[in-house]
Tab-separated table of C-alpha atoms and ligand atoms in Angstrom:
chain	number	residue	atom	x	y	z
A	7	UNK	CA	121.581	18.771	190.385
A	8	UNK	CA	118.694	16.848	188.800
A	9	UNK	CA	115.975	17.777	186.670
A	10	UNK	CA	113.518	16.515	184.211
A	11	UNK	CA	113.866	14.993	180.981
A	12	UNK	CA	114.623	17.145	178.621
A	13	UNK	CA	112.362	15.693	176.264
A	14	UNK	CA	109.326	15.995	178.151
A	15	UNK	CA	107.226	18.256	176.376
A	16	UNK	CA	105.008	20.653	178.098
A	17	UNK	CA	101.749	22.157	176.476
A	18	UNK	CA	102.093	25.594	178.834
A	19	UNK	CA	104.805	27.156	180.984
A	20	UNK	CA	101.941	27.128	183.787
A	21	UNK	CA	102.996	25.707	187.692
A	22	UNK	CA	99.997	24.705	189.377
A	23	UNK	CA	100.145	25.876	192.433
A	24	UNK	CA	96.298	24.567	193.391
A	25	UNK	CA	93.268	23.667	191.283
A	26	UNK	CA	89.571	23.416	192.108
A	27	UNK	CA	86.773	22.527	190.060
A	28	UNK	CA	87.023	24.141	186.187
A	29	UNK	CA	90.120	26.342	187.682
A	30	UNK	CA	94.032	26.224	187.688
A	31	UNK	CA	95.780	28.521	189.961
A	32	UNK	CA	98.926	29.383	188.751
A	33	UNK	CA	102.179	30.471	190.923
A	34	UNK	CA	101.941	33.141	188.642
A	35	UNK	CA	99.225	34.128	190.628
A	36	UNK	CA	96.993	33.709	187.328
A	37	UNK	CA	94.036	31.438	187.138
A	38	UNK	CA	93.586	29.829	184.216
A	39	UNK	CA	90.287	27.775	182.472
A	40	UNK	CA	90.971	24.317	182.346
A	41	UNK	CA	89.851	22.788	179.673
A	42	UNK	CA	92.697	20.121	179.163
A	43	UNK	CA	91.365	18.083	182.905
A	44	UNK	CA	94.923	16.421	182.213
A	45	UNK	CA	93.954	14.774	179.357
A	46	UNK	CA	90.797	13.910	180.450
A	47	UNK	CA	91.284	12.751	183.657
A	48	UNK	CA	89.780	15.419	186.027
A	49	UNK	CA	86.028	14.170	184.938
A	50	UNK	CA	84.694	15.750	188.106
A	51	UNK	CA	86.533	18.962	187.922
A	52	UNK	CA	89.997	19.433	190.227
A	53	UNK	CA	89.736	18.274	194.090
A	54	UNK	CA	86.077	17.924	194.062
A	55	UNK	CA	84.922	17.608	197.667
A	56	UNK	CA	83.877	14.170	197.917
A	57	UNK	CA	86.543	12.780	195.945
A	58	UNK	CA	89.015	14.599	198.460
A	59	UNK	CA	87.051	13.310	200.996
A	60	UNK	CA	87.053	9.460	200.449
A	61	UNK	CA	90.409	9.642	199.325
A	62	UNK	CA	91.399	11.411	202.390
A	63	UNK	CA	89.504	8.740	204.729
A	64	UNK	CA	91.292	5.745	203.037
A	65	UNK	CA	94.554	7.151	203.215
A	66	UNK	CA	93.762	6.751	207.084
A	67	UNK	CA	92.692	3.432	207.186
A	68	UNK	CA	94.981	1.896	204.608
A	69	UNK	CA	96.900	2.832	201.615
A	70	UNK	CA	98.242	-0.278	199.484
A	71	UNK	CA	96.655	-3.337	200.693
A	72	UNK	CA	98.277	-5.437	197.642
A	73	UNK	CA	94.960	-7.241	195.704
A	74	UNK	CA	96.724	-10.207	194.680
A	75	UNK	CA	97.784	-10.297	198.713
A	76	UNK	CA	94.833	-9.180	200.216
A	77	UNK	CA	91.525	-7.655	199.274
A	78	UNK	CA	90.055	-4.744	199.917
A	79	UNK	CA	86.787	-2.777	200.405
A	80	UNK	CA	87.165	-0.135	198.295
A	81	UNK	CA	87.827	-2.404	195.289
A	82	UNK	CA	85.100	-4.429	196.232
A	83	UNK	CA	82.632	-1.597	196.353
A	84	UNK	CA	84.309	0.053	193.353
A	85	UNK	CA	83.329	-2.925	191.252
A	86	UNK	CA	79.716	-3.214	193.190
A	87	UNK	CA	79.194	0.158	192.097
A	88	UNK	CA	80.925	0.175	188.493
A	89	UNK	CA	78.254	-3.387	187.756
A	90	UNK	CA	75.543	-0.614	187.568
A	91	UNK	CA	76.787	0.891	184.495
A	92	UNK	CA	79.083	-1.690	182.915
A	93	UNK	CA	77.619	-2.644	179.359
A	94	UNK	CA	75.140	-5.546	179.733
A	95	UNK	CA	77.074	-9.052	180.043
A	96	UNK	CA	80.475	-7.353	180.818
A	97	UNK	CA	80.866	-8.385	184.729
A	98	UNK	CA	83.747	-9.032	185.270
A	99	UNK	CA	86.545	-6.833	185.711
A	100	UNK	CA	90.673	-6.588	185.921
A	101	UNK	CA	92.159	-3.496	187.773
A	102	UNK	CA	95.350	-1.929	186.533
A	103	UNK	CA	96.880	1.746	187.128
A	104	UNK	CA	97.512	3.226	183.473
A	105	UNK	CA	95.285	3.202	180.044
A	106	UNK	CA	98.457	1.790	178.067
A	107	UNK	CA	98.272	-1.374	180.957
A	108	UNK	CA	94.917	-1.632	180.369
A	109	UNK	CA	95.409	-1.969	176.904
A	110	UNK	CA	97.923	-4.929	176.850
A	111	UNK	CA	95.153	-6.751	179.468
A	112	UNK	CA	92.693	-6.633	177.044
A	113	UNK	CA	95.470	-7.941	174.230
A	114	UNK	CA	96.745	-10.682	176.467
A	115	UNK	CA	93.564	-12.011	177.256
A	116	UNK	CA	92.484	-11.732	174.107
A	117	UNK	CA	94.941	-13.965	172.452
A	118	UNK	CA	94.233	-16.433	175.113
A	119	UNK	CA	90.508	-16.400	174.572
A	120	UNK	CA	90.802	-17.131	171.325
A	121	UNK	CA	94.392	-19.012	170.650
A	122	UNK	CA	94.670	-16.453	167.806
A	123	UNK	CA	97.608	-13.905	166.978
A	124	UNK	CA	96.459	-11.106	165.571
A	125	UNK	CA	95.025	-7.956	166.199
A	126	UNK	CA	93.500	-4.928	163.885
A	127	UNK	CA	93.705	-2.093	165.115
A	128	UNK	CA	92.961	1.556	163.153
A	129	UNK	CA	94.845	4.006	161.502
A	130	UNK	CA	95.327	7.471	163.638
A	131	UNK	CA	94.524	4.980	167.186
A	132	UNK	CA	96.244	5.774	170.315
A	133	UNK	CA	96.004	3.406	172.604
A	134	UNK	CA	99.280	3.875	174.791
A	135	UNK	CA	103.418	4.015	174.672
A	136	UNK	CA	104.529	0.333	176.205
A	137	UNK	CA	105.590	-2.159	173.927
A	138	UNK	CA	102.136	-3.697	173.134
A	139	UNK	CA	99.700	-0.784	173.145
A	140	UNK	CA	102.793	1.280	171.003
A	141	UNK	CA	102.478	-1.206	168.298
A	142	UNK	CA	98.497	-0.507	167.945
A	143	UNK	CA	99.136	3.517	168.010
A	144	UNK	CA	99.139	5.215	164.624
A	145	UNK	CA	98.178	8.597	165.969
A	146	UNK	CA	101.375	9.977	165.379
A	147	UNK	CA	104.944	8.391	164.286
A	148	UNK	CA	106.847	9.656	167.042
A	149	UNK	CA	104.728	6.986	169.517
A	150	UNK	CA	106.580	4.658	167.330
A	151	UNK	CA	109.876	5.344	165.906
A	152	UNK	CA	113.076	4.506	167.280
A	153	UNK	CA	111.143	1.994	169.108
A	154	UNK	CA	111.286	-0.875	167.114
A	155	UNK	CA	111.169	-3.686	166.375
A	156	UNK	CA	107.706	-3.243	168.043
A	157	UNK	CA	105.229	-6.208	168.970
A	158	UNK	CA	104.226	-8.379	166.154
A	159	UNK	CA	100.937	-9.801	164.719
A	160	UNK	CA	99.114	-5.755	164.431
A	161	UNK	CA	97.386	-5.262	160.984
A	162	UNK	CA	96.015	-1.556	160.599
A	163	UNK	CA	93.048	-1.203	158.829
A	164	UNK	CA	92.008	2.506	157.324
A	165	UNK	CA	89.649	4.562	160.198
A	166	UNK	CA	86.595	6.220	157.880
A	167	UNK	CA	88.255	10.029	158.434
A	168	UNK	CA	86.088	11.713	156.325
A	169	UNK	CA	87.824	15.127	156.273
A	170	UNK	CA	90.867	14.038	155.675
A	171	UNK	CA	89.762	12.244	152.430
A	172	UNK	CA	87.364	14.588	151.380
A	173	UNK	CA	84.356	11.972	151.515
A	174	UNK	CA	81.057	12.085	152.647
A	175	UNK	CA	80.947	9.799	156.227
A	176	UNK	CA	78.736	7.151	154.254
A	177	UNK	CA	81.999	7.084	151.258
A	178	UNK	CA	84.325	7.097	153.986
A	179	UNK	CA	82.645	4.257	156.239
A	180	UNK	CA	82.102	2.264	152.933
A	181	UNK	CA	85.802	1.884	152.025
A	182	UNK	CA	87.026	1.216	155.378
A	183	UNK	CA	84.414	-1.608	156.082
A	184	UNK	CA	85.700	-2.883	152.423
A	185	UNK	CA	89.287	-2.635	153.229
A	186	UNK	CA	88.788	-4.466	156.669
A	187	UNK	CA	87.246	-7.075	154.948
A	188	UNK	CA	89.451	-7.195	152.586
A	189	UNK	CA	92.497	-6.858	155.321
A	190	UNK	CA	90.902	-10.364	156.583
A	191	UNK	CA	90.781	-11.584	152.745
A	192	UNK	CA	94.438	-11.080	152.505
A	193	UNK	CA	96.657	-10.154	155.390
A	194	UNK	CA	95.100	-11.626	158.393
A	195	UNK	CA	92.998	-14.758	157.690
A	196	UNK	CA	89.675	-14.391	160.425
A	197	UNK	CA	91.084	-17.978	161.711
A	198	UNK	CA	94.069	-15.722	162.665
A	199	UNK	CA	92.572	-12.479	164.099
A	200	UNK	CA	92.020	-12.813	167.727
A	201	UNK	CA	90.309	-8.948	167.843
A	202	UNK	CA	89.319	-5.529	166.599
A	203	UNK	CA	90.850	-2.691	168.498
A	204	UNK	CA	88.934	0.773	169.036
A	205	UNK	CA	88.347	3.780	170.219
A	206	UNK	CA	84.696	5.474	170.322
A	207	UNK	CA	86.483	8.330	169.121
A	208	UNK	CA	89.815	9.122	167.921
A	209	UNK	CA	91.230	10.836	170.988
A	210	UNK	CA	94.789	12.329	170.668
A	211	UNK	CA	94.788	11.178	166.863
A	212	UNK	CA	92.106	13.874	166.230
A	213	UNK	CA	88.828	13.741	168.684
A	214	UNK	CA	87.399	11.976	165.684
A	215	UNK	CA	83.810	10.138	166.306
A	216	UNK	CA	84.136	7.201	165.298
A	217	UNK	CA	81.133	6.614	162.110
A	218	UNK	CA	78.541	4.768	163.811
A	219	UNK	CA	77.830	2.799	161.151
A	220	UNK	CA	81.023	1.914	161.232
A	221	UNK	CA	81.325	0.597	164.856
A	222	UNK	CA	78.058	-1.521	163.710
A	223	UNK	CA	80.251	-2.686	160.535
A	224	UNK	CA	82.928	-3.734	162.830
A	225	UNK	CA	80.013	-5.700	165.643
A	226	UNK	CA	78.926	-7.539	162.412
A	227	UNK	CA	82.280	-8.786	161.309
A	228	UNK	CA	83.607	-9.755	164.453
A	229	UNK	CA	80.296	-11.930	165.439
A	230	UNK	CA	80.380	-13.117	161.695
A	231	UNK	CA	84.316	-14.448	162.431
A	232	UNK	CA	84.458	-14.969	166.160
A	233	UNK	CA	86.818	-12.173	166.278
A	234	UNK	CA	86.633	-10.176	169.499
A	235	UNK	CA	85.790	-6.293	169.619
A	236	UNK	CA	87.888	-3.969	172.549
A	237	UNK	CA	86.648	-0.726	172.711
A	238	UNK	CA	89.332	1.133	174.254
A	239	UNK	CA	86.955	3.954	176.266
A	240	UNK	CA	90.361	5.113	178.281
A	241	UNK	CA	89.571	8.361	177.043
A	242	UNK	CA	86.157	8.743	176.340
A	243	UNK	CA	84.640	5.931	178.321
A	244	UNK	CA	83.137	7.809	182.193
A	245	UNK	CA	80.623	10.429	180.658
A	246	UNK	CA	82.590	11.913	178.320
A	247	UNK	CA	80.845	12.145	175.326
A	248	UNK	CA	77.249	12.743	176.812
A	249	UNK	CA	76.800	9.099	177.196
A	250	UNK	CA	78.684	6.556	180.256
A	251	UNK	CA	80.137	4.887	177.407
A	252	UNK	CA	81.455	6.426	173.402
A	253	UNK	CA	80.489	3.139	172.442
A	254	UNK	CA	76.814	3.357	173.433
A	255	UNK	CA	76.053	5.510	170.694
A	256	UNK	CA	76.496	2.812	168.383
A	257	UNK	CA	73.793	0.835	170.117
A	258	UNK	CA	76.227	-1.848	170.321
A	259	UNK	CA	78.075	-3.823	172.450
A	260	UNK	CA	81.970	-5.046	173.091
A	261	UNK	CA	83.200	-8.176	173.983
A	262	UNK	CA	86.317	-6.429	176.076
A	263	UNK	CA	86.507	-2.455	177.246
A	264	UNK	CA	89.262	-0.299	178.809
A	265	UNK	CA	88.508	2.426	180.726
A	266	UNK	CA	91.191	4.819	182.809
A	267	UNK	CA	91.471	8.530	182.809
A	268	UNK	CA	88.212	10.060	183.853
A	269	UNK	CA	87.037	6.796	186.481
A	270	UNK	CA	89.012	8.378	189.618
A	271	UNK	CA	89.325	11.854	188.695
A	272	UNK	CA	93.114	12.225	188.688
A	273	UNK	CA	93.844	8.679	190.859
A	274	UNK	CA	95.767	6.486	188.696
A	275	UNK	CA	93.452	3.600	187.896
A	276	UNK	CA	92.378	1.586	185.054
A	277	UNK	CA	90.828	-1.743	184.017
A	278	UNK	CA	89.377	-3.704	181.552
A	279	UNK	CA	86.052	-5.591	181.855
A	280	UNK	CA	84.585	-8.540	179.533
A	281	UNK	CA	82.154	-11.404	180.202
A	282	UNK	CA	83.139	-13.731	183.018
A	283	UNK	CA	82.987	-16.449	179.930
A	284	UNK	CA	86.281	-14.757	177.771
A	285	UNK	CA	87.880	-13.411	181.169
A	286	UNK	CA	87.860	-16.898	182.621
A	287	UNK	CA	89.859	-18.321	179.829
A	288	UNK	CA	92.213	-16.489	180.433
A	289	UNK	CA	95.420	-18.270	182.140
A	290	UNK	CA	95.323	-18.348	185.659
A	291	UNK	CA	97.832	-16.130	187.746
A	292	UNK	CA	97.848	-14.019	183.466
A	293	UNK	CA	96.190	-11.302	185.113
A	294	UNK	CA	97.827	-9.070	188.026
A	295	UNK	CA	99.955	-6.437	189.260
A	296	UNK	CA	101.998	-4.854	192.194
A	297	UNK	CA	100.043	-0.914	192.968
A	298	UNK	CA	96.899	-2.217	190.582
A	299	UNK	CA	93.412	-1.233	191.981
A	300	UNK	CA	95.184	1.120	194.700
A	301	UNK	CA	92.664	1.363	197.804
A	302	UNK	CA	93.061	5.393	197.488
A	303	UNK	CA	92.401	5.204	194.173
A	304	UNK	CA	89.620	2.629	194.584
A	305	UNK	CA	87.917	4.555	196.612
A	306	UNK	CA	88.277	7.831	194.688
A	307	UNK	CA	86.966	5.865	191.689
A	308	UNK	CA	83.923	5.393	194.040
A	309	UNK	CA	83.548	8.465	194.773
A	310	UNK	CA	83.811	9.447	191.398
A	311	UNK	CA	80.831	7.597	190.204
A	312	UNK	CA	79.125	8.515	193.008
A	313	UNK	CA	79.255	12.509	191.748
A	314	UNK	CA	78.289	11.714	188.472
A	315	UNK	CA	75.428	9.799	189.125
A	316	UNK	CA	74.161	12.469	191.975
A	317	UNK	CA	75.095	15.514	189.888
A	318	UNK	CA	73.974	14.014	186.879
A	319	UNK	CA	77.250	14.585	184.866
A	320	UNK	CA	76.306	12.683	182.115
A	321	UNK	CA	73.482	14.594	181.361
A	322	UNK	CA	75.433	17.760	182.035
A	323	UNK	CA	78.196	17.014	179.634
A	324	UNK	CA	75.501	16.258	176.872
A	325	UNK	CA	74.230	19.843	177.311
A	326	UNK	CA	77.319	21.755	178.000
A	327	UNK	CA	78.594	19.967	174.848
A	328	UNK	CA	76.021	20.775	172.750
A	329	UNK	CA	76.509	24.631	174.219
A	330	UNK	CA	80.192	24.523	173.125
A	331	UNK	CA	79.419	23.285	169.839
A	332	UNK	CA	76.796	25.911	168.489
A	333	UNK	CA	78.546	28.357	169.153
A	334	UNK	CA	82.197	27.171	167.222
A	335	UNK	CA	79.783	25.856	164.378
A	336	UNK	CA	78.861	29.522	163.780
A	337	UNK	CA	82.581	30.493	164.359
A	338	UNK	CA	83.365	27.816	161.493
A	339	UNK	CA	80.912	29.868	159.268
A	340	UNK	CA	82.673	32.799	159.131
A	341	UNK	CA	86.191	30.939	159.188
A	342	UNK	CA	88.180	29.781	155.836
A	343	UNK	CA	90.592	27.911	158.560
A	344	UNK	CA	87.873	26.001	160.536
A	345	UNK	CA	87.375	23.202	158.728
A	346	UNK	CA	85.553	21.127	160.981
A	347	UNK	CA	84.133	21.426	164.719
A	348	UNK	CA	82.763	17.949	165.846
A	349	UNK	CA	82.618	15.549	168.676
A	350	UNK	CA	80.272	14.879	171.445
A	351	UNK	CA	79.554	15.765	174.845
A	352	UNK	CA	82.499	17.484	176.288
A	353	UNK	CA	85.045	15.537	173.782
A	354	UNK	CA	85.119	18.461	171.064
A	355	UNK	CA	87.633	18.738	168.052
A	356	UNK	CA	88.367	21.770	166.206
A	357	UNK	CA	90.213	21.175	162.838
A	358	UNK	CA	92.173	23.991	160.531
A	359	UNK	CA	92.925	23.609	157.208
A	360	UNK	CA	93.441	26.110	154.128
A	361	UNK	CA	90.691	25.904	151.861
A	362	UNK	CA	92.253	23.552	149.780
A	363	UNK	CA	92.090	20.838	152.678
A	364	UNK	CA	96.087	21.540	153.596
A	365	UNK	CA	96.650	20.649	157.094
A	366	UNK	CA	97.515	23.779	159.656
A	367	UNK	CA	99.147	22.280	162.444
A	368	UNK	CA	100.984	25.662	162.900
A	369	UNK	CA	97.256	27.706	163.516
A	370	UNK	CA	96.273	25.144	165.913
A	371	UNK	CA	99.763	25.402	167.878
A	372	UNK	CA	99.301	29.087	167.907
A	373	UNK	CA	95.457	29.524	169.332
A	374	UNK	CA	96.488	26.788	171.952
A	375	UNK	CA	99.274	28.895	172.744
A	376	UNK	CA	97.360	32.223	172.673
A	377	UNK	CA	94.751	30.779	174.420
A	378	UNK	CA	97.068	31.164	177.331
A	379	UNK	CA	96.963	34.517	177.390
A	380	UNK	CA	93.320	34.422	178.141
A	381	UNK	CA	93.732	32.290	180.774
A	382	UNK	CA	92.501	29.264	179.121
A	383	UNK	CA	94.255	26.010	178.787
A	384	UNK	CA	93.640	23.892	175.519
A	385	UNK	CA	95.339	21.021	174.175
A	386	UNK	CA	96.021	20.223	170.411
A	387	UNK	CA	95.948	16.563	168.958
A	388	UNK	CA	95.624	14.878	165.356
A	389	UNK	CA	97.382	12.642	163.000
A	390	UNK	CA	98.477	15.772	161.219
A	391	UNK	CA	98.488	17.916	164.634
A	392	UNK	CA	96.115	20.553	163.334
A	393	UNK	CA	93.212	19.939	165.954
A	394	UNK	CA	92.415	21.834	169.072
A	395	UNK	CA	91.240	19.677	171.235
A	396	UNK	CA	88.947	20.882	174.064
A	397	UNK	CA	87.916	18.716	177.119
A	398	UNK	CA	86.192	20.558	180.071
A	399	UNK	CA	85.276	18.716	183.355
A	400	UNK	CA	82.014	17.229	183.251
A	401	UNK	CA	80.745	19.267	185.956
A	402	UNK	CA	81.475	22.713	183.898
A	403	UNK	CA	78.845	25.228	184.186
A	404	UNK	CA	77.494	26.997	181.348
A	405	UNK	CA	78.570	30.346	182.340
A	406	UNK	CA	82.669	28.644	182.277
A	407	UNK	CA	81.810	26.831	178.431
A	408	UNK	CA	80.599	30.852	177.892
A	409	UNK	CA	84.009	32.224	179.347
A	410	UNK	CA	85.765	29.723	177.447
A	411	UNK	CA	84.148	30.283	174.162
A	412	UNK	CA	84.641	34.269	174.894
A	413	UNK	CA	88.383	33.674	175.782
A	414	UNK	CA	88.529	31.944	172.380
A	415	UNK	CA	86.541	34.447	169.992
A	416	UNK	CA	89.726	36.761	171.618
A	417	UNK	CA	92.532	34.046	170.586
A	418	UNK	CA	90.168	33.281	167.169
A	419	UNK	CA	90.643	37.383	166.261
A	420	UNK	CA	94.503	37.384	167.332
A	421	UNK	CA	95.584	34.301	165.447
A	422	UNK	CA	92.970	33.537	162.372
A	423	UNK	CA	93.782	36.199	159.427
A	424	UNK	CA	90.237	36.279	158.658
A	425	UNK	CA	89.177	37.452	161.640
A	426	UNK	CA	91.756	40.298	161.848
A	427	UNK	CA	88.954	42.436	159.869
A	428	UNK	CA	85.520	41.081	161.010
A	429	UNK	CA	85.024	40.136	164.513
A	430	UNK	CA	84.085	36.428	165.542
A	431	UNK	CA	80.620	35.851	165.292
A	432	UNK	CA	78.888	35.679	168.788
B	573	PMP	N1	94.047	4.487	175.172
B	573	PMP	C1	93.517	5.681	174.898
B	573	PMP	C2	92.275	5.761	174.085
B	573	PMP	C3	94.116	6.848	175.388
B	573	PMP	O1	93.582	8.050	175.108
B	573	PMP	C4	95.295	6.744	176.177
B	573	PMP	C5	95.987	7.968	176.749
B	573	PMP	N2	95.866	9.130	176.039
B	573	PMP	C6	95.807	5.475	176.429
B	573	PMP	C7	95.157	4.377	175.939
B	573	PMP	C8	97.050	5.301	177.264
B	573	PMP	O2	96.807	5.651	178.563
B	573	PMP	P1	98.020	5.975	179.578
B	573	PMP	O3	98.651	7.249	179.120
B	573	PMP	O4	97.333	6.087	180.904
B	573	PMP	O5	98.937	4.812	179.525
């Protein structure tokens, strides 16, 4: 008798037995808050109508029609449709299935753009578990060890994480523009460094905003030294944070971007997208894939932006995000464990420490765990796992962010000592 790997690890014991919009329905016979969206994938909530829809229709008409074979619709219109929010000058675009595939596009071409080896990339990045993206992941070393020797030519450079060293953002961005440079003084000559790898956000190595100022730093450098700039928006690229793109709140612009996860709500498809100029040079027949840009998924992923942009989910995860927010920031004010609450849109990071900055991986394990209880699912992340991490469709009404936030004042009282004897703050 088979069964699965034993050391796949499973946030809850739950077994869906059907989902639909904000909701999980258990074979329990429970229904459960889903604020996980599997990882970040279900952007328009679970089997949202249309999305069923469309992929229902293709599945009809035709399934894998190979697109280094033959083309199809669905991509085409995916990419008609994805030109009218791609960042200005990035129009042209490489379909793959998974964010970690997306990453070692944007690596490989690159490398070829430029003819140069190395890469930066930032300490606590995830950017995937193959070979390539493995070797830019410092979120955690168990995406690294036993895995080695891992790809070579990656220089880390420190990410400005305030908290962690007890800086104000402006100290913290400071010394990690100053390292970089000096990184490129020392380590990895600019004539070497091919590109700067990041995410908008930390995502699972702590749902971290990136400094703006930073992300500016980093534009500046790279146009000072030719080196390129990848955003990798696989997690918080589609609406996410309140805006289509992390990035955008930076007011800047990258040369290549990933994006996965939230583009076909739950359809495996990814992609990278760059300026026809650095995608062309990269080398012919570089660039493809057997199930990449799946017509189903294709045409989910149309379907997908087509929600958004009718339901205005951008807008909507701006608000609900700012709803979620308030309310923890006045939790963190009565909390000696809530060290931080921070993010944007509906990408929000709850960190616990002890007073004296310790780490408490074990309080966020518990309230995610507790949380289940309540009926709502929450997943932790973090370099030092002591972050909640909470990541609601971005269709969620206010009255679910209200159950949510009720459902964890309840875990908050059951779990945090110091709200044994005064209740959470409404
Ligand atoms: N980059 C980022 C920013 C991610 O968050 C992830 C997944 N968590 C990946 C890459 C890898 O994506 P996948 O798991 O689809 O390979």
């Amino acid at each position: 008798m088979a069964s699965l790997s034993p050391i796949l690890k499973q946030a809850t014991p739950v077994v869906v037995d059907h989902a639909l919009g904000s909701w999980i329905y258990g074979t329990d016979g429970k229904e459960y808050l889903d604020f996980t969206t599997g990882i970040g994938v279900t952007s328009t909530g679970h089997c949202h109508p249309h999305v069923v829809e469309a992929a229902r229709a293709q599945v009809g008409s035709i399934i894998h029609a190979q697109y280094t074979t033959v083309m199809h619709r669905p991509l085409l219109q995916l990419t008609e449709k994805l030109g009218e929010v791609l960042p200005a000058g990035l129009d042209s675009v490489f379909y793959a299935n998974s964010g970690s595939e997306a990453v070692e596009a944007t690596i490989r071409l690159a490398r070829m753009a430029t003819g140069r080896p190395n890469i930066i990339a930032f300490h606590g990045g995830f950017h995937g578990r193959t070979v390539a993206a493995a070797s830019l992941t410092t979120a955690g070393s168990k995406f690294r060890s036993g895995y080695s020797p891992l790809m070579g030519g990656v220089h880390f450079s420190p990410f400005p994480d305030a908290i962690r060293y007890g800086w104000t953002e402006a100290e913290a961005v400071a010394f990690a523009l100053q390292e970089l440079d000096l990184i490129l003084q020392t380590v990895s000559h600019v004539d070497d460094t091919a590109a700067l790898i990041i995410e908008p956000a930390l995502g699972d190595g702590g749902y971290l905003p990136a400094p703006l100022a930073f992300l500016q730093g980093l534009r500046e450098r790279a146009d000072r030294h030719g080196i390129l700039l990848i955003l990798d928006e696989v997690q918080a690229g589609v609406g996410r944070t309140g805006k289509f793109w992390g990035h955008q709140w930076a007011g800047i612009t990258p040369d290549i971007m990933t994006f996965a996860k939230g583009i076909a709500s739950g359809f495996p498809i990814s992609g990278i997208v760059a300026p026809t100029s650095i995608m062309s040079k990269a080398w012919p027949g570089s660039q493809g894939g057997t199930y990449g840009g799946n017509a189903v998924a294709a045409a989910a992923a149309v379907a997908t932006l087509e929600v958004i942009e009718r339901e205005r989910l951008v807008e909507n995860a701006a608000r609900r995000g700012t709803q979620l927010t308030q309310r923890l920031q006045g939790m963190k004010a009565a909390s000696t464990h809530i060290a931080d609450v921070r993010g944007f849109g509906l990408m929000v990071g709850v960190e616990f420490t002890d007073v004296d900055n310790t780490p408490r991986p074990d309080l966020a394990a518990a309230i995610q765990q507790r949380a289940i209880d309540e009926r709502l699912l929450l997943l932790t992340c973090g370099t030092r796992g002591n972050v909640l991490r909470i990541i609601p469709p971005l269709n969620v009404s206010a009255d679910e962010i209200d159950l949510g936030l009720a459902a964890l004042e309840r875990t908050f009282a059951a779990v945090l000592p110091e709200f044994a004897t005064a209740p959470v703050p409404a």
